[in-house]
Protein backbone atom coordinates (compact mmCIF):
# COMPACT_ATOMS: atom_id res chain seq x y z
CA UNK A 1 0.00 0.00 0.00
CA UNK A 2 2.82 2.41 0.85
CA UNK A 3 4.55 1.53 -2.43
CA UNK A 4 1.43 2.54 -4.36
CA UNK A 5 1.21 5.76 -2.34
CA UNK A 6 4.84 6.58 -3.16
CA UNK A 7 4.32 5.95 -6.88
CA UNK A 8 1.17 8.08 -6.90
CA UNK A 9 2.79 11.00 -5.10
CA UNK A 10 5.94 10.98 -7.23
CA UNK A 11 3.81 11.08 -10.39
CA UNK A 12 1.63 13.93 -9.07
CA UNK A 13 2.10 17.68 -8.88
CA UNK A 14 2.60 18.46 -5.18
CA UNK A 15 1.20 21.96 -5.63
CA UNK A 16 -2.06 20.49 -6.92
CA UNK A 17 -2.28 18.09 -3.98
CA UNK A 18 -1.67 20.95 -1.53
CA UNK A 19 -4.36 23.07 -3.20
CA UNK A 20 -6.81 20.15 -3.19
CA UNK A 21 -6.09 19.48 0.50
CA UNK A 22 -6.85 23.12 1.32
CA UNK A 23 -10.16 22.95 -0.57
CA UNK A 24 -11.20 19.67 1.05
CA UNK A 25 -10.38 20.98 4.54
CA UNK A 26 -12.24 24.25 3.94
CA UNK A 27 -15.15 23.51 1.61
CA UNK A 28 -17.83 24.13 4.29
CA UNK A 29 -20.03 21.25 3.05
CA UNK A 30 -18.52 18.50 5.24
CA UNK A 31 -18.72 20.17 8.65
CA UNK A 32 -20.20 17.01 10.16
CA UNK A 33 -16.60 15.72 10.10
CA UNK A 34 -15.30 18.30 12.57
CA UNK A 35 -14.74 15.54 15.12
CA UNK A 36 -11.81 14.38 12.95
CA UNK A 37 -8.41 16.10 13.34
CA UNK A 38 -7.05 17.20 9.97
CA UNK A 39 -3.56 16.20 8.76
CA UNK A 40 -2.13 19.71 8.97
CA UNK A 41 -2.40 23.13 10.60
CA UNK A 42 -5.89 24.31 9.70
CA UNK A 43 -8.07 26.28 12.11
CA UNK A 44 -11.19 24.60 13.50
CA UNK A 45 -12.84 28.01 13.94
CA UNK A 46 -12.55 28.93 10.25
CA UNK A 47 -16.14 29.45 9.00
CA UNK A 48 -15.52 27.02 6.13
CA UNK A 49 -13.47 24.39 7.99
CA UNK A 50 -14.56 20.76 7.70
CA UNK A 51 -12.09 19.21 10.17
CA UNK A 52 -10.71 19.94 13.61
CA UNK A 53 -7.25 21.32 14.29
CA UNK A 54 -5.22 18.52 15.95
CA UNK A 55 -3.42 20.97 18.26
CA UNK A 56 -6.69 22.61 19.24
CA UNK A 57 -8.11 19.17 20.00
CA UNK A 58 -5.14 18.34 22.23
CA UNK A 59 -5.56 21.57 24.18
CA UNK A 60 -9.29 20.92 24.59
CA UNK A 61 -8.66 17.57 26.29
CA UNK A 62 -5.79 18.96 28.36
CA UNK A 63 -8.03 21.72 29.74
CA UNK A 64 -10.68 19.11 30.57
CA UNK A 65 -7.98 17.07 32.34
CA UNK A 66 -8.57 14.16 29.96
CA UNK A 67 -6.00 12.08 28.14
CA UNK A 68 -6.41 12.80 24.37
CA UNK A 69 -6.05 9.16 23.32
CA UNK A 70 -8.12 9.52 20.15
CA UNK A 71 -6.18 12.49 18.80
CA UNK A 72 -2.77 11.13 19.81
CA UNK A 73 -3.64 7.72 18.40
CA UNK A 74 -4.62 9.17 15.02
CA UNK A 75 -1.51 11.35 14.85
CA UNK A 76 0.61 8.39 15.90
CA UNK A 77 -0.82 6.18 13.16
CA UNK A 78 0.00 8.81 10.53
CA UNK A 79 3.50 9.21 11.98
CA UNK A 80 4.26 5.49 12.08
CA UNK A 81 3.07 5.09 8.52
CA UNK A 82 4.59 8.09 6.70
CA UNK A 83 6.38 10.32 9.24
CA UNK A 84 6.03 14.02 8.41
CA UNK A 85 4.69 13.46 4.89
CA UNK A 86 1.43 15.25 5.78
CA UNK A 87 3.46 18.42 6.49
CA UNK A 88 4.88 18.41 2.97
CA UNK A 89 1.75 17.42 1.06
CA UNK A 90 -1.45 18.26 2.96
CA UNK A 91 -0.82 21.15 5.37
CA UNK A 92 -2.52 24.38 4.13
CA UNK A 93 -0.24 26.61 6.18
CA UNK A 94 2.84 24.85 4.84
CA UNK A 95 1.56 25.48 1.31
CA UNK A 96 1.08 29.18 2.08
CA UNK A 97 4.64 29.45 3.37
CA UNK A 98 6.06 27.94 0.18
CA UNK A 99 3.97 30.26 -2.00
CA UNK A 100 5.13 33.33 -0.08
CA UNK A 101 8.78 32.27 -0.22
CA UNK A 102 8.37 32.03 -3.99
CA UNK A 103 7.71 35.80 -4.01
CA UNK A 104 11.22 36.55 -2.75
CA UNK A 105 12.88 36.56 -6.17
CA UNK A 106 10.14 38.69 -7.71
CA UNK A 107 10.51 41.23 -4.93
CA UNK A 108 14.35 40.99 -5.04
CA UNK A 109 14.38 40.51 -1.28
CA UNK A 110 17.46 38.92 0.32
CA UNK A 111 17.28 35.38 1.64
CA UNK A 112 17.50 34.98 5.41
CA UNK A 113 18.86 31.64 6.53
CA UNK A 114 18.28 30.82 10.19
CA UNK A 115 20.64 28.47 11.99
CA UNK A 116 19.28 25.03 12.75
CA UNK A 117 20.60 25.31 16.30
CA UNK A 118 17.08 26.57 17.09
CA UNK A 119 15.45 23.33 15.97
CA UNK A 120 14.42 22.67 19.60
CA UNK A 121 11.92 25.56 19.56
CA UNK A 122 8.88 23.59 18.24
CA UNK A 123 9.30 21.09 21.06
CA UNK A 124 9.35 23.97 23.56
CA UNK A 125 6.18 25.41 22.00
CA UNK A 126 4.52 21.98 22.17
CA UNK A 127 5.45 21.43 25.80
CA UNK A 128 4.80 24.95 27.11
CA UNK A 129 2.06 26.59 25.02
CA UNK A 130 0.14 23.44 24.06
CA UNK A 131 0.47 21.38 27.25
CA UNK A 132 1.72 23.20 30.36
CA UNK A 133 0.16 26.66 29.99
CA UNK A 134 -3.36 25.40 29.06
CA UNK A 135 -3.19 22.90 31.93
CA UNK A 136 -2.32 25.65 34.43
CA UNK A 137 -4.49 28.47 33.09
CA UNK A 138 -7.48 26.56 31.65
CA UNK A 139 -7.04 28.57 28.44
CA UNK A 140 -5.85 27.30 24.99
CA UNK A 141 -3.13 29.90 24.64
CA UNK A 142 -1.47 28.43 21.58
CA UNK A 143 -4.77 28.61 19.69
CA UNK A 144 -5.38 32.13 20.98
CA UNK A 145 -2.09 33.35 19.48
CA UNK A 146 -1.75 30.96 16.52
CA UNK A 147 -1.26 32.85 13.21
CA UNK A 148 -3.17 30.09 11.40
CA UNK A 149 -6.23 30.84 13.50
CA UNK A 150 -5.89 34.59 12.99
CA UNK A 151 -5.66 34.20 9.21
CA UNK A 152 -8.35 31.55 8.72
CA UNK A 153 -10.78 32.39 11.53
CA UNK A 154 -10.12 35.66 13.36
CA UNK A 155 -9.98 37.97 10.34
CA UNK A 156 -12.80 36.30 8.31
CA UNK A 157 -15.14 36.19 11.32
CA UNK A 158 -14.62 39.91 11.98
CA UNK A 159 -15.17 40.74 8.32
CA UNK A 160 -18.46 38.85 8.39
CA UNK A 161 -19.72 40.24 11.71
CA UNK A 162 -19.92 43.99 12.28
CA UNK A 163 -20.92 43.57 15.95
CA UNK A 164 -17.69 41.72 16.72
CA UNK A 165 -15.56 44.39 15.04
CA UNK A 166 -16.69 46.87 17.66
CA UNK A 167 -15.30 44.60 20.38
CA UNK A 168 -11.77 44.26 19.03
CA UNK A 169 -9.21 44.66 21.80
CA UNK A 170 -5.50 44.34 22.48
CA UNK A 171 -5.46 40.55 22.10
CA UNK A 172 -6.65 40.70 18.51
CA UNK A 173 -4.15 43.45 17.72
CA UNK A 174 -1.40 41.21 19.13
CA UNK A 175 -2.65 38.26 17.06
CA UNK A 176 -2.59 40.33 13.86
CA UNK A 177 0.91 41.58 14.67
CA UNK A 178 2.13 38.00 15.13
CA UNK A 179 0.52 36.97 11.85
CA UNK A 180 2.04 39.94 9.98
CA UNK A 181 5.46 39.12 11.38
CA UNK A 182 5.23 35.53 10.22
CA UNK A 183 3.94 36.49 6.76
CA UNK A 184 6.93 38.79 6.24
CA UNK A 185 9.31 36.16 7.59
CA UNK A 186 7.88 33.57 5.18
CA UNK A 187 8.95 35.67 2.20
CA UNK A 188 12.64 35.59 3.15
CA UNK A 189 12.97 32.26 5.01
CA UNK A 190 11.76 28.84 3.94
CA UNK A 191 8.85 27.58 6.05
CA UNK A 192 9.83 29.39 9.28
CA UNK A 193 6.64 28.44 11.12
CA UNK A 194 7.16 24.74 10.34
CA UNK A 195 10.82 24.78 11.33
CA UNK A 196 10.80 26.90 14.47
CA UNK A 197 7.25 26.95 15.90
CA UNK A 198 4.83 24.26 14.68
CA UNK A 199 3.89 21.86 17.51
CA UNK A 200 2.24 19.44 15.07
CA UNK A 201 5.55 19.11 13.25
CA UNK A 202 7.20 18.52 16.63
CA UNK A 203 4.83 15.60 17.26
CA UNK A 204 5.55 13.99 13.88
CA UNK A 205 9.29 14.76 13.68
CA UNK A 206 10.58 11.76 15.71
CA UNK A 207 8.51 9.38 13.57
CA UNK A 208 10.72 10.08 10.53
CA UNK A 209 13.32 7.75 12.07
CA UNK A 210 10.96 4.82 12.52
CA UNK A 211 8.13 5.26 10.00
CA UNK A 212 7.39 2.75 7.29
CA UNK A 213 8.16 5.38 4.66
CA UNK A 214 11.91 6.00 4.44
CA UNK A 215 14.28 7.96 2.20
CA UNK A 216 17.58 6.40 1.17
CA UNK A 217 20.73 7.95 -0.30
CA UNK A 218 23.15 5.90 -2.40
CA UNK A 219 26.53 7.21 -1.23
CA UNK A 220 28.18 5.70 -4.27
CA UNK A 221 26.10 7.87 -6.60
CA UNK A 222 25.79 11.03 -4.46
CA UNK A 223 28.22 13.83 -5.37
CA UNK A 224 27.07 16.25 -2.62
CA UNK A 225 26.18 18.75 -5.36
CA UNK A 226 23.65 20.62 -3.19
CA UNK A 227 20.68 20.29 -5.53
CA UNK A 228 18.66 18.53 -2.82
CA UNK A 229 19.07 21.47 -0.46
CA UNK A 230 18.30 23.98 -3.21
CA UNK A 231 14.86 22.42 -3.82
CA UNK A 232 14.10 21.52 -0.19
CA UNK A 233 11.26 23.61 1.33
CA UNK A 234 12.83 23.33 4.79
CA UNK A 235 16.41 24.01 3.66
CA UNK A 236 18.13 20.71 4.50
CA UNK A 237 20.70 18.65 2.60
CA UNK A 238 19.08 15.24 2.55
CA UNK A 239 22.33 13.43 1.77
CA UNK A 240 23.62 14.43 5.22
CA UNK A 241 20.68 12.78 7.01
CA UNK A 242 18.25 10.88 4.81
CA UNK A 243 15.53 10.67 7.45
CA UNK A 244 16.09 13.92 9.29
CA UNK A 245 13.43 14.86 11.83
CA UNK A 246 13.14 18.17 9.98
CA UNK A 247 12.28 16.56 6.61
CA UNK A 248 8.65 17.06 5.53
CA UNK A 249 8.84 14.19 3.02
CA UNK A 250 7.90 16.39 0.06
CA UNK A 251 10.17 14.23 -2.16
CA UNK A 252 11.33 17.21 -4.20
CA UNK A 253 14.90 15.99 -3.67
CA UNK A 254 13.99 12.60 -5.17
CA UNK A 255 12.68 14.29 -8.30
CA UNK A 256 15.55 16.78 -8.59
CA UNK A 257 18.64 14.68 -7.86
CA UNK A 258 20.70 14.67 -11.10
CA UNK A 259 22.43 11.40 -10.14
CA UNK A 260 19.24 9.64 -9.01
CA UNK A 261 21.01 8.93 -5.74
CA UNK A 262 17.91 9.51 -3.56
CA UNK A 263 15.15 6.94 -3.47
CA UNK A 264 12.03 6.18 -1.46
CA UNK A 265 11.40 2.84 0.18
CA UNK A 266 9.45 1.21 2.97
CA UNK A 267 11.20 -0.03 6.08
CA UNK A 268 10.75 -3.69 5.17
CA UNK A 269 10.73 -3.53 1.39
CA UNK A 270 12.74 -1.36 -1.10
CSV table of C-alpha atoms in Angstrom, one decimal:
chain,number,residue,atom,x,y,z
A,1,UNK,CA,0.0,0.0,0.0
A,2,UNK,CA,2.8,2.4,0.9
A,3,UNK,CA,4.5,1.5,-2.4
A,4,UNK,CA,1.4,2.5,-4.4
A,5,UNK,CA,1.2,5.8,-2.3
A,6,UNK,CA,4.8,6.6,-3.2
A,7,UNK,CA,4.3,5.9,-6.9
A,8,UNK,CA,1.2,8.1,-6.9
A,9,UNK,CA,2.8,11.0,-5.1
A,10,UNK,CA,5.9,11.0,-7.2
A,11,UNK,CA,3.8,11.1,-10.4
A,12,UNK,CA,1.6,13.9,-9.1
A,13,UNK,CA,2.1,17.7,-8.9
A,14,UNK,CA,2.6,18.5,-5.2
A,15,UNK,CA,1.2,22.0,-5.6
A,16,UNK,CA,-2.1,20.5,-6.9
A,17,UNK,CA,-2.3,18.1,-4.0
A,18,UNK,CA,-1.7,21.0,-1.5
A,19,UNK,CA,-4.4,23.1,-3.2
A,20,UNK,CA,-6.8,20.2,-3.2
A,21,UNK,CA,-6.1,19.5,0.5
A,22,UNK,CA,-6.9,23.1,1.3
A,23,UNK,CA,-10.2,22.9,-0.6
A,24,UNK,CA,-11.2,19.7,1.1
A,25,UNK,CA,-10.4,21.0,4.5
A,26,UNK,CA,-12.2,24.3,3.9
A,27,UNK,CA,-15.1,23.5,1.6
A,28,UNK,CA,-17.8,24.1,4.3
A,29,UNK,CA,-20.0,21.3,3.0
A,30,UNK,CA,-18.5,18.5,5.2
A,31,UNK,CA,-18.7,20.2,8.6
A,32,UNK,CA,-20.2,17.0,10.2
A,33,UNK,CA,-16.6,15.7,10.1
A,34,UNK,CA,-15.3,18.3,12.6
A,35,UNK,CA,-14.7,15.5,15.1
A,36,UNK,CA,-11.8,14.4,13.0
A,37,UNK,CA,-8.4,16.1,13.3
A,38,UNK,CA,-7.0,17.2,10.0
A,39,UNK,CA,-3.6,16.2,8.8
A,40,UNK,CA,-2.1,19.7,9.0
A,41,UNK,CA,-2.4,23.1,10.6
A,42,UNK,CA,-5.9,24.3,9.7
A,43,UNK,CA,-8.1,26.3,12.1
A,44,UNK,CA,-11.2,24.6,13.5
A,45,UNK,CA,-12.8,28.0,13.9
A,46,UNK,CA,-12.6,28.9,10.3
A,47,UNK,CA,-16.1,29.5,9.0
A,48,UNK,CA,-15.5,27.0,6.1
A,49,UNK,CA,-13.5,24.4,8.0
A,50,UNK,CA,-14.6,20.8,7.7
A,51,UNK,CA,-12.1,19.2,10.2
A,52,UNK,CA,-10.7,19.9,13.6
A,53,UNK,CA,-7.3,21.3,14.3
A,54,UNK,CA,-5.2,18.5,16.0
A,55,UNK,CA,-3.4,21.0,18.3
A,56,UNK,CA,-6.7,22.6,19.2
A,57,UNK,CA,-8.1,19.2,20.0
A,58,UNK,CA,-5.1,18.3,22.2
A,59,UNK,CA,-5.6,21.6,24.2
A,60,UNK,CA,-9.3,20.9,24.6
A,61,UNK,CA,-8.7,17.6,26.3
A,62,UNK,CA,-5.8,19.0,28.4
A,63,UNK,CA,-8.0,21.7,29.7
A,64,UNK,CA,-10.7,19.1,30.6
A,65,UNK,CA,-8.0,17.1,32.3
A,66,UNK,CA,-8.6,14.2,30.0
A,67,UNK,CA,-6.0,12.1,28.1
A,68,UNK,CA,-6.4,12.8,24.4
A,69,UNK,CA,-6.0,9.2,23.3
A,70,UNK,CA,-8.1,9.5,20.1
A,71,UNK,CA,-6.2,12.5,18.8
A,72,UNK,CA,-2.8,11.1,19.8
A,73,UNK,CA,-3.6,7.7,18.4
A,74,UNK,CA,-4.6,9.2,15.0
A,75,UNK,CA,-1.5,11.4,14.9
A,76,UNK,CA,0.6,8.4,15.9
A,77,UNK,CA,-0.8,6.2,13.2
A,78,UNK,CA,0.0,8.8,10.5
A,79,UNK,CA,3.5,9.2,12.0
A,80,UNK,CA,4.3,5.5,12.1
A,81,UNK,CA,3.1,5.1,8.5
A,82,UNK,CA,4.6,8.1,6.7
A,83,UNK,CA,6.4,10.3,9.2
A,84,UNK,CA,6.0,14.0,8.4
A,85,UNK,CA,4.7,13.5,4.9
A,86,UNK,CA,1.4,15.2,5.8
A,87,UNK,CA,3.5,18.4,6.5
A,88,UNK,CA,4.9,18.4,3.0
A,89,UNK,CA,1.7,17.4,1.1
A,90,UNK,CA,-1.5,18.3,3.0
A,91,UNK,CA,-0.8,21.1,5.4
A,92,UNK,CA,-2.5,24.4,4.1
A,93,UNK,CA,-0.2,26.6,6.2
A,94,UNK,CA,2.8,24.8,4.8
A,95,UNK,CA,1.6,25.5,1.3
A,96,UNK,CA,1.1,29.2,2.1
A,97,UNK,CA,4.6,29.4,3.4
A,98,UNK,CA,6.1,27.9,0.2
A,99,UNK,CA,4.0,30.3,-2.0
A,100,UNK,CA,5.1,33.3,-0.1
A,101,UNK,CA,8.8,32.3,-0.2
A,102,UNK,CA,8.4,32.0,-4.0
A,103,UNK,CA,7.7,35.8,-4.0
A,104,UNK,CA,11.2,36.5,-2.7
A,105,UNK,CA,12.9,36.6,-6.2
A,106,UNK,CA,10.1,38.7,-7.7
A,107,UNK,CA,10.5,41.2,-4.9
A,108,UNK,CA,14.3,41.0,-5.0
A,109,UNK,CA,14.4,40.5,-1.3
A,110,UNK,CA,17.5,38.9,0.3
A,111,UNK,CA,17.3,35.4,1.6
A,112,UNK,CA,17.5,35.0,5.4
A,113,UNK,CA,18.9,31.6,6.5
A,114,UNK,CA,18.3,30.8,10.2
A,115,UNK,CA,20.6,28.5,12.0
A,116,UNK,CA,19.3,25.0,12.7
A,117,UNK,CA,20.6,25.3,16.3
A,118,UNK,CA,17.1,26.6,17.1
A,119,UNK,CA,15.5,23.3,16.0
A,120,UNK,CA,14.4,22.7,19.6
A,121,UNK,CA,11.9,25.6,19.6
A,122,UNK,CA,8.9,23.6,18.2
A,123,UNK,CA,9.3,21.1,21.1
A,124,UNK,CA,9.4,24.0,23.6
A,125,UNK,CA,6.2,25.4,22.0
A,126,UNK,CA,4.5,22.0,22.2
A,127,UNK,CA,5.4,21.4,25.8
A,128,UNK,CA,4.8,24.9,27.1
A,129,UNK,CA,2.1,26.6,25.0
A,130,UNK,CA,0.1,23.4,24.1
A,131,UNK,CA,0.5,21.4,27.3
A,132,UNK,CA,1.7,23.2,30.4
A,133,UNK,CA,0.2,26.7,30.0
A,134,UNK,CA,-3.4,25.4,29.1
A,135,UNK,CA,-3.2,22.9,31.9
A,136,UNK,CA,-2.3,25.6,34.4
A,137,UNK,CA,-4.5,28.5,33.1
A,138,UNK,CA,-7.5,26.6,31.6
A,139,UNK,CA,-7.0,28.6,28.4
A,140,UNK,CA,-5.9,27.3,25.0
A,141,UNK,CA,-3.1,29.9,24.6
A,142,UNK,CA,-1.5,28.4,21.6
A,143,UNK,CA,-4.8,28.6,19.7
A,144,UNK,CA,-5.4,32.1,21.0
A,145,UNK,CA,-2.1,33.3,19.5
A,146,UNK,CA,-1.8,31.0,16.5
A,147,UNK,CA,-1.3,32.8,13.2
A,148,UNK,CA,-3.2,30.1,11.4
A,149,UNK,CA,-6.2,30.8,13.5
A,150,UNK,CA,-5.9,34.6,13.0
A,151,UNK,CA,-5.7,34.2,9.2
A,152,UNK,CA,-8.3,31.6,8.7
A,153,UNK,CA,-10.8,32.4,11.5
A,154,UNK,CA,-10.1,35.7,13.4
A,155,UNK,CA,-10.0,38.0,10.3
A,156,UNK,CA,-12.8,36.3,8.3
A,157,UNK,CA,-15.1,36.2,11.3
A,158,UNK,CA,-14.6,39.9,12.0
A,159,UNK,CA,-15.2,40.7,8.3
A,160,UNK,CA,-18.5,38.8,8.4
A,161,UNK,CA,-19.7,40.2,11.7
A,162,UNK,CA,-19.9,44.0,12.3
A,163,UNK,CA,-20.9,43.6,15.9
A,164,UNK,CA,-17.7,41.7,16.7
A,165,UNK,CA,-15.6,44.4,15.0
A,166,UNK,CA,-16.7,46.9,17.7
A,167,UNK,CA,-15.3,44.6,20.4
A,168,UNK,CA,-11.8,44.3,19.0
A,169,UNK,CA,-9.2,44.7,21.8
A,170,UNK,CA,-5.5,44.3,22.5
A,171,UNK,CA,-5.5,40.6,22.1
A,172,UNK,CA,-6.6,40.7,18.5
A,173,UNK,CA,-4.2,43.4,17.7
A,174,UNK,CA,-1.4,41.2,19.1
A,175,UNK,CA,-2.7,38.3,17.1
A,176,UNK,CA,-2.6,40.3,13.9
A,177,UNK,CA,0.9,41.6,14.7
A,178,UNK,CA,2.1,38.0,15.1
A,179,UNK,CA,0.5,37.0,11.8
A,180,UNK,CA,2.0,39.9,10.0
A,181,UNK,CA,5.5,39.1,11.4
A,182,UNK,CA,5.2,35.5,10.2
A,183,UNK,CA,3.9,36.5,6.8
A,184,UNK,CA,6.9,38.8,6.2
A,185,UNK,CA,9.3,36.2,7.6
A,186,UNK,CA,7.9,33.6,5.2
A,187,UNK,CA,9.0,35.7,2.2
A,188,UNK,CA,12.6,35.6,3.1
A,189,UNK,CA,13.0,32.3,5.0
A,190,UNK,CA,11.8,28.8,3.9
A,191,UNK,CA,8.8,27.6,6.1
A,192,UNK,CA,9.8,29.4,9.3
A,193,UNK,CA,6.6,28.4,11.1
A,194,UNK,CA,7.2,24.7,10.3
A,195,UNK,CA,10.8,24.8,11.3
A,196,UNK,CA,10.8,26.9,14.5
A,197,UNK,CA,7.3,27.0,15.9
A,198,UNK,CA,4.8,24.3,14.7
A,199,UNK,CA,3.9,21.9,17.5
A,200,UNK,CA,2.2,19.4,15.1
A,201,UNK,CA,5.5,19.1,13.3
A,202,UNK,CA,7.2,18.5,16.6
A,203,UNK,CA,4.8,15.6,17.3
A,204,UNK,CA,5.5,14.0,13.9
A,205,UNK,CA,9.3,14.8,13.7
A,206,UNK,CA,10.6,11.8,15.7
A,207,UNK,CA,8.5,9.4,13.6
A,208,UNK,CA,10.7,10.1,10.5
A,209,UNK,CA,13.3,7.8,12.1
A,210,UNK,CA,11.0,4.8,12.5
A,211,UNK,CA,8.1,5.3,10.0
A,212,UNK,CA,7.4,2.7,7.3
A,213,UNK,CA,8.2,5.4,4.7
A,214,UNK,CA,11.9,6.0,4.4
A,215,UNK,CA,14.3,8.0,2.2
A,216,UNK,CA,17.6,6.4,1.2
A,217,UNK,CA,20.7,7.9,-0.3
A,218,UNK,CA,23.2,5.9,-2.4
A,219,UNK,CA,26.5,7.2,-1.2
A,220,UNK,CA,28.2,5.7,-4.3
A,221,UNK,CA,26.1,7.9,-6.6
A,222,UNK,CA,25.8,11.0,-4.5
A,223,UNK,CA,28.2,13.8,-5.4
A,224,UNK,CA,27.1,16.3,-2.6
A,225,UNK,CA,26.2,18.8,-5.4
A,226,UNK,CA,23.7,20.6,-3.2
A,227,UNK,CA,20.7,20.3,-5.5
A,228,UNK,CA,18.7,18.5,-2.8
A,229,UNK,CA,19.1,21.5,-0.5
A,230,UNK,CA,18.3,24.0,-3.2
A,231,UNK,CA,14.9,22.4,-3.8
A,232,UNK,CA,14.1,21.5,-0.2
A,233,UNK,CA,11.3,23.6,1.3
A,234,UNK,CA,12.8,23.3,4.8
A,235,UNK,CA,16.4,24.0,3.7
A,236,UNK,CA,18.1,20.7,4.5
A,237,UNK,CA,20.7,18.6,2.6
A,238,UNK,CA,19.1,15.2,2.5
A,239,UNK,CA,22.3,13.4,1.8
A,240,UNK,CA,23.6,14.4,5.2
A,241,UNK,CA,20.7,12.8,7.0
A,242,UNK,CA,18.2,10.9,4.8
A,243,UNK,CA,15.5,10.7,7.5
A,244,UNK,CA,16.1,13.9,9.3
A,245,UNK,CA,13.4,14.9,11.8
A,246,UNK,CA,13.1,18.2,10.0
A,247,UNK,CA,12.3,16.6,6.6
A,248,UNK,CA,8.6,17.1,5.5
A,249,UNK,CA,8.8,14.2,3.0
A,250,UNK,CA,7.9,16.4,0.1
A,251,UNK,CA,10.2,14.2,-2.2
A,252,UNK,CA,11.3,17.2,-4.2
A,253,UNK,CA,14.9,16.0,-3.7
A,254,UNK,CA,14.0,12.6,-5.2
A,255,UNK,CA,12.7,14.3,-8.3
A,256,UNK,CA,15.6,16.8,-8.6
A,257,UNK,CA,18.6,14.7,-7.9
A,258,UNK,CA,20.7,14.7,-11.1
A,259,UNK,CA,22.4,11.4,-10.1
A,260,UNK,CA,19.2,9.6,-9.0
A,261,UNK,CA,21.0,8.9,-5.7
A,262,UNK,CA,17.9,9.5,-3.6
A,263,UNK,CA,15.1,6.9,-3.5
A,264,UNK,CA,12.0,6.2,-1.5
A,265,UNK,CA,11.4,2.8,0.2
A,266,UNK,CA,9.4,1.2,3.0
A,267,UNK,CA,11.2,0.0,6.1
A,268,UNK,CA,10.8,-3.7,5.2
A,269,UNK,CA,10.7,-3.5,1.4
A,270,UNK,CA,12.7,-1.4,-1.1
